[in-house]
Amino acid sequence: MALSAGTRRTVACLLVGLGALLIVAALLIPTYTVGKLAKTPLDLEITTIATNAPGEDSLVLDSKSLSAPEGAAKIDSNVPLVSQRFVTVEEPSDADEMTVQAGQTLRRIDKQGDTGLLTATIDRVTIDRKTGEPVAKEPNGSIAVTVDKEMKSVAEPVQHTGLQYRFPIGTEKKDYPYFDLNARKTVDAKFVEESEINNMKVYHFQQSIPATNLYDVVKAPTNKLTFPAAKWGVPGDGDVTMARWYTNTRDLWVEPKTGTVIKGGEQIHLYYGRDAKPEVTALKSHIVFDENTIESQISVAKENIDKLSLYGRIMPIILGVVGVIALIVGVVLGIRGGGSGPAPAGGGGPLSQGRGARRADTDPPTEQIKITKQP
């Protein structure tokens, strides 16, 4: 059933309005929605586990050998290690900023309980949810490495700078400042190359921490020790005081669209020395994310990639195409609906004249009667 001219004009206006609305939505969604998605989620919970790199030696100082009455310091070899980190979001957090807390432990799993615990830290930092950079206020974080008499962690205010637990959305092939938790300073993570991990494109960054005297960082008793030279296993007589030093080469493989760290590795070297030269190894090992952690991080990255693709590309294309079609159909329908109306009634037109002519031809002639007037 054909639409009347008035109905066609109404439908045309609705289609034009709908098309314009969809086109505007297609233009705004990438700007507004993607901007909301391009932030670290407030329900963030990430567990990463790293273990010894296969085929590489792992050295750990036997702490009991230092306190033993006899014998030199003993260094254990081929020590199985596991580093576990649990990252959560804490208060204060809001639409623009969030406080990240990371509890991290390093254990030797060939010993039970506390005897196997080598290091434990609780790190807190308030970051910008979009860039991942610490916020510009003091202090913006804290680090706890000790406990009080009630076995509660003692947090010390520490100003954080640089990235730490994630890279920015749209990571680029350039160097980024990266905060080292042990040295408590920022050193650039340098871009190395583009590669793939389990068919996912990643950017490889590497950070090198120079030899750092940890006693200058934290005045902890374990960061400066005095023992007889024989206990240290070095030549000489009398007591020798050594500081604890730290170096590290950190590798990070980052999915660039989301800034997710897919894989991480650290070549840690802790040692005691009278200067920066290593004399007694405390810990030397190369630990890397295990395969389960890598797969978990890949899943997180893919989920975020799909969200960014849906709102940043797929939905705008669909809405834009449907909007253009609706706009074109509305315009065409409006033009067709705006034509001339029905012809006016009455004479004067060819149609009425033709009808009059047809009546004249078909009506029978009128009979004329002649009447003669009588005288």
CSV table of C-alpha atoms in Angstrom, one decimal:
chain,number,residue,atom,x,y,z
A,1,MET,CA,0.0,0.0,0.0
A,2,ALA,CA,1.5,3.3,-1.1
A,3,LEU,CA,2.2,6.0,1.5
A,4,SER,CA,0.5,9.3,1.3
A,5,ALA,CA,2.6,12.4,0.6
A,6,GLY,CA,2.3,13.6,4.2
A,7,THR,CA,3.4,10.2,5.6
A,8,ARG,CA,6.4,10.1,3.2
A,9,ARG,CA,7.5,13.5,4.4
A,10,THR,CA,7.2,12.4,8.1
A,11,VAL,CA,9.2,9.2,7.5
A,12,ALA,CA,11.8,11.2,5.5
A,13,CYS,CA,12.3,13.6,8.4
A,14,LEU,CA,12.7,10.8,10.9
A,15,LEU,CA,15.2,9.0,8.7
A,16,VAL,CA,17.3,12.1,8.2
A,17,GLY,CA,17.3,12.8,11.9
A,18,LEU,CA,18.2,9.2,12.8
A,19,GLY,CA,21.0,9.2,10.2
A,20,ALA,CA,22.5,12.4,11.5
A,21,LEU,CA,22.3,11.1,15.1
A,22,LEU,CA,24.1,7.9,14.2
A,23,ILE,CA,26.8,9.7,12.3
A,24,VAL,CA,27.4,12.0,15.3
A,25,ALA,CA,27.5,9.0,17.6
A,26,ALA,CA,30.0,7.3,15.3
A,27,LEU,CA,32.3,10.4,15.6
A,28,LEU,CA,32.0,10.7,19.3
A,29,ILE,CA,32.3,7.1,20.5
A,30,PRO,CA,36.0,6.8,19.7
A,31,THR,CA,36.7,10.0,21.6
A,32,TYR,CA,34.6,9.6,24.6
A,33,THR,CA,34.2,5.8,25.2
A,34,VAL,CA,37.8,4.8,24.2
A,35,GLY,CA,39.0,7.6,26.5
A,36,LYS,CA,37.1,5.9,29.4
A,37,LEU,CA,38.5,2.4,28.4
A,38,ALA,CA,42.0,3.6,28.1
A,39,LYS,CA,42.5,3.6,31.9
A,40,THR,CA,43.7,1.0,34.3
A,41,PRO,CA,40.5,-0.7,35.7
A,42,LEU,CA,39.7,-0.2,39.4
A,43,ASP,CA,39.0,-3.9,39.9
A,44,LEU,CA,42.6,-4.7,39.0
A,45,GLU,CA,44.0,-7.9,40.5
A,46,ILE,CA,47.1,-9.4,39.0
A,47,THR,CA,49.2,-12.3,40.2
A,48,THR,CA,52.6,-12.9,38.5
A,49,ILE,CA,54.9,-15.8,39.3
A,50,ALA,CA,58.5,-16.0,38.1
A,51,THR,CA,61.0,-18.9,38.5
A,52,ASN,CA,64.5,-19.7,37.5
A,53,ALA,CA,65.4,-19.4,33.8
A,54,PRO,CA,66.1,-23.0,32.5
A,55,GLY,CA,69.7,-23.9,32.2
A,56,GLU,CA,71.1,-21.0,34.3
A,57,ASP,CA,72.8,-21.3,37.7
A,58,SER,CA,71.2,-19.8,40.8
A,59,LEU,CA,73.4,-18.9,43.7
A,60,VAL,CA,72.2,-18.0,47.2
A,61,LEU,CA,74.2,-17.2,50.4
A,62,ASP,CA,73.4,-19.6,53.3
A,63,SER,CA,72.7,-17.0,56.0
A,64,LYS,CA,73.2,-19.6,58.8
A,65,SER,CA,76.8,-20.0,57.6
A,66,LEU,CA,77.5,-16.4,58.6
A,67,SER,CA,76.4,-16.9,62.1
A,68,ALA,CA,78.1,-20.3,62.5
A,69,PRO,CA,81.0,-20.3,64.9
A,70,GLU,CA,83.4,-21.8,62.4
A,71,GLY,CA,83.8,-21.9,58.7
A,72,ALA,CA,83.6,-19.4,55.9
A,73,ALA,CA,80.4,-18.1,54.3
A,74,LYS,CA,78.7,-20.8,52.2
A,75,ILE,CA,77.2,-20.2,48.8
A,76,ASP,CA,74.5,-22.7,47.7
A,77,SER,CA,74.3,-23.4,44.0
A,78,ASN,CA,71.4,-24.5,41.8
A,79,VAL,CA,68.9,-23.1,44.3
A,80,PRO,CA,65.3,-23.2,43.0
A,81,LEU,CA,63.6,-19.8,43.4
A,82,VAL,CA,60.1,-18.5,43.0
A,83,SER,CA,59.1,-14.8,43.0
A,84,GLN,CA,55.4,-14.0,43.5
A,85,ARG,CA,53.7,-10.6,43.2
A,86,PHE,CA,50.1,-9.8,43.9
A,87,VAL,CA,48.9,-6.4,42.7
A,88,THR,CA,45.6,-4.9,43.9
A,89,VAL,CA,43.9,-1.5,43.9
A,90,GLU,CA,43.4,0.2,47.3
A,91,GLU,CA,42.0,3.5,48.5
A,92,PRO,CA,42.3,6.4,47.7
A,93,SER,CA,41.2,5.7,44.1
A,94,ASP,CA,38.8,7.6,41.9
A,95,ALA,CA,38.0,8.3,38.2
A,96,ASP,CA,41.4,9.7,37.4
A,97,GLU,CA,43.8,8.3,40.0
A,98,MET,CA,44.3,5.0,41.7
A,99,THR,CA,46.5,3.5,44.5
A,100,VAL,CA,48.2,0.3,43.5
A,101,GLN,CA,49.6,-2.0,46.2
A,102,ALA,CA,52.0,-4.8,45.3
A,103,GLY,CA,53.1,-7.5,47.8
A,104,GLN,CA,56.1,-9.3,46.5
A,105,THR,CA,58.2,-12.2,47.9
A,106,LEU,CA,61.2,-14.1,46.8
A,107,ARG,CA,61.7,-17.6,48.2
A,108,ARG,CA,64.0,-20.5,47.9
A,109,ILE,CA,61.6,-23.5,47.6
A,110,ASP,CA,64.2,-26.0,48.8
A,111,LYS,CA,63.6,-24.8,52.4
A,112,GLN,CA,60.4,-24.6,54.4
A,113,GLY,CA,58.6,-21.7,56.1
A,114,ASP,CA,60.5,-18.5,57.0
A,115,THR,CA,63.9,-20.2,56.4
A,116,GLY,CA,63.2,-20.1,52.7
A,117,LEU,CA,62.1,-16.4,52.6
A,118,LEU,CA,64.8,-14.3,51.0
A,119,THR,CA,63.0,-10.9,50.5
A,120,ALA,CA,59.5,-9.5,51.1
A,121,THR,CA,58.2,-6.0,50.2
A,122,ILE,CA,54.9,-4.2,50.2
A,123,ASP,CA,54.9,-1.3,47.7
A,124,ARG,CA,52.2,1.3,47.4
A,125,VAL,CA,52.0,4.0,44.8
A,126,THR,CA,49.2,6.4,43.5
A,127,ILE,CA,49.3,6.6,39.7
A,128,ASP,CA,47.4,8.3,36.9
A,129,ARG,CA,45.0,5.8,35.6
A,130,LYS,CA,45.7,6.7,32.0
A,131,THR,CA,49.4,7.2,31.8
A,132,GLY,CA,50.5,4.9,34.5
A,133,GLU,CA,52.8,7.6,35.9
A,134,PRO,CA,52.9,8.4,39.6
A,135,VAL,CA,50.9,11.4,40.5
A,136,ALA,CA,52.6,14.7,41.2
A,137,LYS,CA,52.2,14.9,45.0
A,138,GLU,CA,54.5,14.1,47.9
A,139,PRO,CA,54.6,11.5,49.1
A,140,ASN,CA,52.9,9.5,46.3
A,141,GLY,CA,53.9,6.1,47.7
A,142,SER,CA,55.5,4.0,50.4
A,143,ILE,CA,57.7,0.8,50.7
A,144,ALA,CA,57.6,-1.6,53.6
A,145,VAL,CA,60.5,-4.1,54.0
A,146,THR,CA,60.4,-4.6,57.8
A,147,VAL,CA,57.8,-5.5,60.5
A,148,ASP,CA,57.2,-4.2,64.0
A,149,LYS,CA,56.9,-6.2,67.3
A,150,GLU,CA,53.4,-7.2,66.3
A,151,MET,CA,54.6,-8.5,63.0
A,152,LYS,CA,52.9,-5.7,61.1
A,153,SER,CA,54.6,-4.1,58.1
A,154,VAL,CA,56.3,-0.8,58.6
A,155,ALA,CA,55.7,1.5,55.6
A,156,GLU,CA,58.3,4.2,54.8
A,157,PRO,CA,57.2,7.1,52.6
A,158,VAL,CA,59.0,6.9,49.3
A,159,GLN,CA,58.6,9.2,46.3
A,160,HIS,CA,58.0,7.2,43.1
A,161,THR,CA,58.8,8.4,39.6
A,162,GLY,CA,58.4,6.6,36.3
A,163,LEU,CA,56.4,3.6,35.2
A,164,GLN,CA,56.3,0.4,37.3
A,165,TYR,CA,53.4,-2.0,36.9
A,166,ARG,CA,52.1,-1.1,33.4
A,167,PHE,CA,53.0,0.9,30.3
A,168,PRO,CA,50.7,3.5,28.8
A,169,ILE,CA,47.9,2.7,26.3
A,170,GLY,CA,49.6,2.9,22.9
A,171,THR,CA,53.1,2.1,24.0
A,172,GLU,CA,55.7,3.5,21.6
A,173,LYS,CA,59.0,2.3,20.4
A,174,LYS,CA,61.0,4.6,22.6
A,175,ASP,CA,62.7,4.7,26.1
A,176,TYR,CA,60.5,5.0,29.2
A,177,PRO,CA,61.5,5.9,32.8
A,178,TYR,CA,61.0,2.9,35.0
A,179,PHE,CA,61.1,2.8,38.8
A,180,ASP,CA,63.3,0.1,40.5
A,181,LEU,CA,61.9,-1.0,43.8
A,182,ASN,CA,65.2,-2.2,45.3
A,183,ALA,CA,67.4,0.8,44.3
A,184,ARG,CA,64.4,3.2,44.8
A,185,LYS,CA,65.4,5.2,41.8
A,186,THR,CA,64.3,5.6,38.2
A,187,VAL,CA,66.4,4.3,35.3
A,188,ASP,CA,65.2,4.3,31.6
A,189,ALA,CA,63.8,1.1,30.2
A,190,LYS,CA,65.3,1.2,26.7
A,191,PHE,CA,63.4,0.0,23.6
A,192,VAL,CA,65.2,-3.1,22.2
A,193,GLU,CA,63.1,-4.6,19.4
A,194,GLU,CA,59.6,-5.7,18.3
A,195,SER,CA,59.0,-9.4,18.6
A,196,GLU,CA,56.3,-12.0,19.3
A,197,ILE,CA,55.3,-14.1,22.2
A,198,ASN,CA,52.8,-16.9,21.5
A,199,ASN,CA,51.7,-15.1,18.3
A,200,MET,CA,51.2,-11.8,20.1
A,201,LYS,CA,53.1,-8.7,19.0
A,202,VAL,CA,55.2,-7.2,21.8
A,203,TYR,CA,57.8,-4.5,22.4
A,204,HIS,CA,60.9,-5.6,24.2
A,205,PHE,CA,62.4,-3.1,26.7
A,206,GLN,CA,65.5,-3.6,28.9
A,207,GLN,CA,66.6,-1.7,32.0
A,208,SER,CA,70.1,-1.9,33.5
A,209,ILE,CA,70.5,-0.9,37.2
A,210,PRO,CA,74.1,0.0,37.9
A,211,ALA,CA,75.8,-1.2,41.1
A,212,THR,CA,74.0,0.4,44.0
A,213,ASN,CA,75.0,0.4,47.7
A,214,LEU,CA,71.8,-0.6,49.5
A,215,TYR,CA,72.9,0.7,52.8
A,216,ASP,CA,72.8,4.2,51.2
A,217,VAL,CA,69.2,3.4,50.2
A,218,VAL,CA,68.0,1.8,53.4
A,219,LYS,CA,69.9,1.9,56.7
A,220,ALA,CA,68.9,-1.7,57.5
A,221,PRO,CA,71.3,-3.9,59.6
A,222,THR,CA,71.5,-6.6,56.8
A,223,ASN,CA,72.7,-4.0,54.4
A,224,LYS,CA,76.0,-3.5,56.2
A,225,LEU,CA,77.7,-6.4,58.1
A,226,THR,CA,81.0,-6.8,60.0
A,227,PHE,CA,82.6,-10.2,60.3
A,228,PRO,CA,86.2,-11.5,60.5
A,229,ALA,CA,88.0,-11.7,57.2
A,230,ALA,CA,88.0,-15.5,57.5
A,231,LYS,CA,84.3,-15.6,57.8
A,232,TRP,CA,84.0,-13.6,54.6
A,233,GLY,CA,86.5,-15.9,53.0
A,234,VAL,CA,88.8,-13.0,52.1
A,235,PRO,CA,92.5,-12.6,52.8
A,236,GLY,CA,93.6,-10.6,55.9
A,237,ASP,CA,93.1,-10.5,59.7
A,238,GLY,CA,90.6,-8.8,61.9
A,239,ASP,CA,87.1,-7.7,61.1
A,240,VAL,CA,86.0,-6.6,57.7
A,241,THR,CA,82.9,-4.5,57.1
A,242,MET,CA,81.0,-5.0,53.9
A,243,ALA,CA,78.0,-3.3,52.4
A,244,ARG,CA,75.3,-5.1,50.5
A,245,TRP,CA,75.3,-4.1,46.8
A,246,TYR,CA,72.7,-4.6,44.1
A,247,THR,CA,72.6,-4.7,40.3
A,248,ASN,CA,69.9,-5.9,37.9
A,249,THR,CA,69.1,-6.3,34.3
A,250,ARG,CA,65.3,-6.2,33.8
A,251,ASP,CA,63.6,-7.3,30.6
A,252,LEU,CA,60.0,-6.4,29.9
A,253,TRP,CA,57.9,-7.5,26.9
A,254,VAL,CA,54.9,-5.2,26.5
A,255,GLU,CA,51.7,-5.5,24.4
A,256,PRO,CA,51.7,-2.0,22.8
A,257,LYS,CA,48.0,-1.4,22.3
A,258,THR,CA,47.1,-1.9,26.0
A,259,GLY,CA,50.4,-1.5,27.8
A,260,THR,CA,50.1,-4.9,29.4
A,261,VAL,CA,53.4,-6.5,30.5
A,262,ILE,CA,53.2,-9.9,28.9
A,263,LYS,CA,56.5,-11.3,30.1
A,264,GLY,CA,59.1,-10.1,32.6
A,265,GLY,CA,62.5,-11.2,33.6
A,266,GLU,CA,65.3,-10.1,36.1
A,267,GLN,CA,68.9,-11.0,36.2
A,268,ILE,CA,69.4,-10.1,39.9
A,269,HIS,CA,72.8,-9.9,41.6
A,270,LEU,CA,73.1,-9.1,45.3
A,271,TYR,CA,76.5,-9.2,46.9
A,272,TYR,CA,78.7,-8.0,49.7
A,273,GLY,CA,81.7,-5.9,49.1
A,274,ARG,CA,83.9,-3.2,50.6
A,275,ASP,CA,83.2,-1.2,47.4
A,276,ALA,CA,81.3,-1.9,44.2
A,277,LYS,CA,83.5,-4.9,43.4
A,278,PRO,CA,81.7,-8.2,44.2
A,279,GLU,CA,83.4,-10.2,47.0
A,280,VAL,CA,80.7,-12.4,48.6
A,281,THR,CA,77.6,-13.4,46.6
A,282,ALA,CA,74.3,-13.0,48.5
A,283,LEU,CA,72.0,-13.8,45.5
A,284,LYS,CA,72.6,-14.3,41.8
A,285,SER,CA,69.9,-15.6,39.6
A,286,HIS,CA,67.9,-15.1,36.5
A,287,ILE,CA,64.1,-15.4,37.1
A,288,VAL,CA,61.4,-15.1,34.4
A,289,PHE,CA,57.6,-15.2,34.3
A,290,ASP,CA,56.4,-18.8,34.1
A,291,GLU,CA,54.2,-20.0,31.2
A,292,ASN,CA,50.9,-19.8,33.1
A,293,THR,CA,51.6,-16.1,34.0
A,294,ILE,CA,52.5,-15.3,30.4
A,295,GLU,CA,49.2,-16.9,29.1
A,296,SER,CA,47.2,-15.1,31.8
A,297,GLN,CA,48.7,-11.8,30.8
A,298,ILE,CA,48.0,-12.5,27.1
A,299,SER,CA,44.4,-13.2,28.0
A,300,VAL,CA,44.2,-9.9,29.8
A,301,ALA,CA,45.7,-8.0,26.9
A,302,LYS,CA,43.4,-9.7,24.4
A,303,GLU,CA,40.3,-8.8,26.4
A,304,ASN,CA,41.3,-5.2,26.5
A,305,ILE,CA,42.3,-5.1,22.8
A,306,ASP,CA,38.8,-6.5,21.9
A,307,LYS,CA,37.2,-3.7,24.0
A,308,LEU,CA,39.3,-1.0,22.4
A,309,SER,CA,38.6,-2.4,18.9
A,310,LEU,CA,34.8,-2.7,19.5
A,311,TYR,CA,34.4,0.9,20.7
A,312,GLY,CA,37.2,2.4,18.8
A,313,ARG,CA,36.7,0.9,15.3
A,314,ILE,CA,33.8,-1.6,14.9
A,315,MET,CA,31.0,0.3,16.4
A,316,PRO,CA,31.9,3.7,14.8
A,317,ILE,CA,32.0,2.0,11.4
A,318,ILE,CA,28.7,0.2,11.8
A,319,LEU,CA,27.0,3.3,13.2
A,320,GLY,CA,28.5,5.5,10.5
A,321,VAL,CA,27.4,3.2,7.6
A,322,VAL,CA,23.8,2.8,9.0
A,323,GLY,CA,23.7,6.6,9.6
A,324,VAL,CA,24.7,7.4,6.0
A,325,ILE,CA,22.2,4.9,4.6
A,326,ALA,CA,19.4,6.3,6.7
A,327,LEU,CA,20.3,9.9,5.7
A,328,ILE,CA,20.3,9.0,2.0
A,329,VAL,CA,17.0,7.1,2.1
A,330,GLY,CA,15.5,10.0,4.1
A,331,VAL,CA,16.6,12.6,1.6
A,332,VAL,CA,15.4,10.6,-1.4
A,333,LEU,CA,12.0,9.9,0.2
A,334,GLY,CA,11.7,13.5,1.1
A,335,ILE,CA,12.3,14.6,-2.5
A,336,ARG,CA,9.8,12.1,-4.0
A,337,GLY,CA,7.2,13.0,-1.4
A,338,GLY,CA,7.4,16.7,-2.2
A,339,GLY,CA,6.0,16.4,-5.8
A,340,SER,CA,2.7,18.1,-7.3
A,341,GLY,CA,-0.6,17.1,-5.8
A,342,PRO,CA,-3.8,16.0,-7.6
A,343,ALA,CA,-5.3,18.1,-10.5
A,344,PRO,CA,-7.9,20.7,-9.4
A,345,ALA,CA,-11.6,19.9,-10.1
A,346,GLY,CA,-13.7,22.0,-12.5
A,347,GLY,CA,-13.5,23.0,-16.2
A,348,GLY,CA,-10.9,24.7,-18.2
A,349,GLY,CA,-8.6,21.8,-18.5
A,350,PRO,CA,-8.1,19.5,-21.5
A,351,LEU,CA,-9.7,16.6,-19.6
A,352,SER,CA,-13.0,18.5,-19.0
A,353,GLN,CA,-13.0,19.7,-22.6
A,354,GLY,CA,-12.6,16.2,-23.9
A,355,ARG,CA,-15.4,14.9,-21.8
A,356,GLY,CA,-17.7,17.7,-23.0
A,357,ALA,CA,-16.9,16.9,-26.6
A,358,ARG,CA,-17.6,13.2,-26.1
A,359,ARG,CA,-21.1,14.1,-24.6
A,360,ALA,CA,-21.9,16.2,-27.7
A,361,ASP,CA,-21.1,13.4,-30.0
A,362,THR,CA,-23.1,10.7,-28.2
A,363,ASP,CA,-26.3,12.6,-27.2
A,364,PRO,CA,-29.2,12.1,-29.6
A,365,PRO,CA,-30.2,15.2,-31.7
A,366,THR,CA,-33.1,17.3,-30.4
A,367,GLU,CA,-36.3,17.0,-32.6
A,368,GLN,CA,-37.5,20.4,-33.8
A,369,ILE,CA,-41.3,20.9,-34.3
A,370,LYS,CA,-42.4,23.6,-36.6
A,371,ILE,CA,-45.5,25.4,-35.5
A,372,THR,CA,-47.4,27.5,-38.1
A,373,LYS,CA,-49.2,30.5,-36.8
A,374,GLN,CA,-52.9,30.5,-37.7
A,375,PRO,CA,-54.5,33.6,-39.0
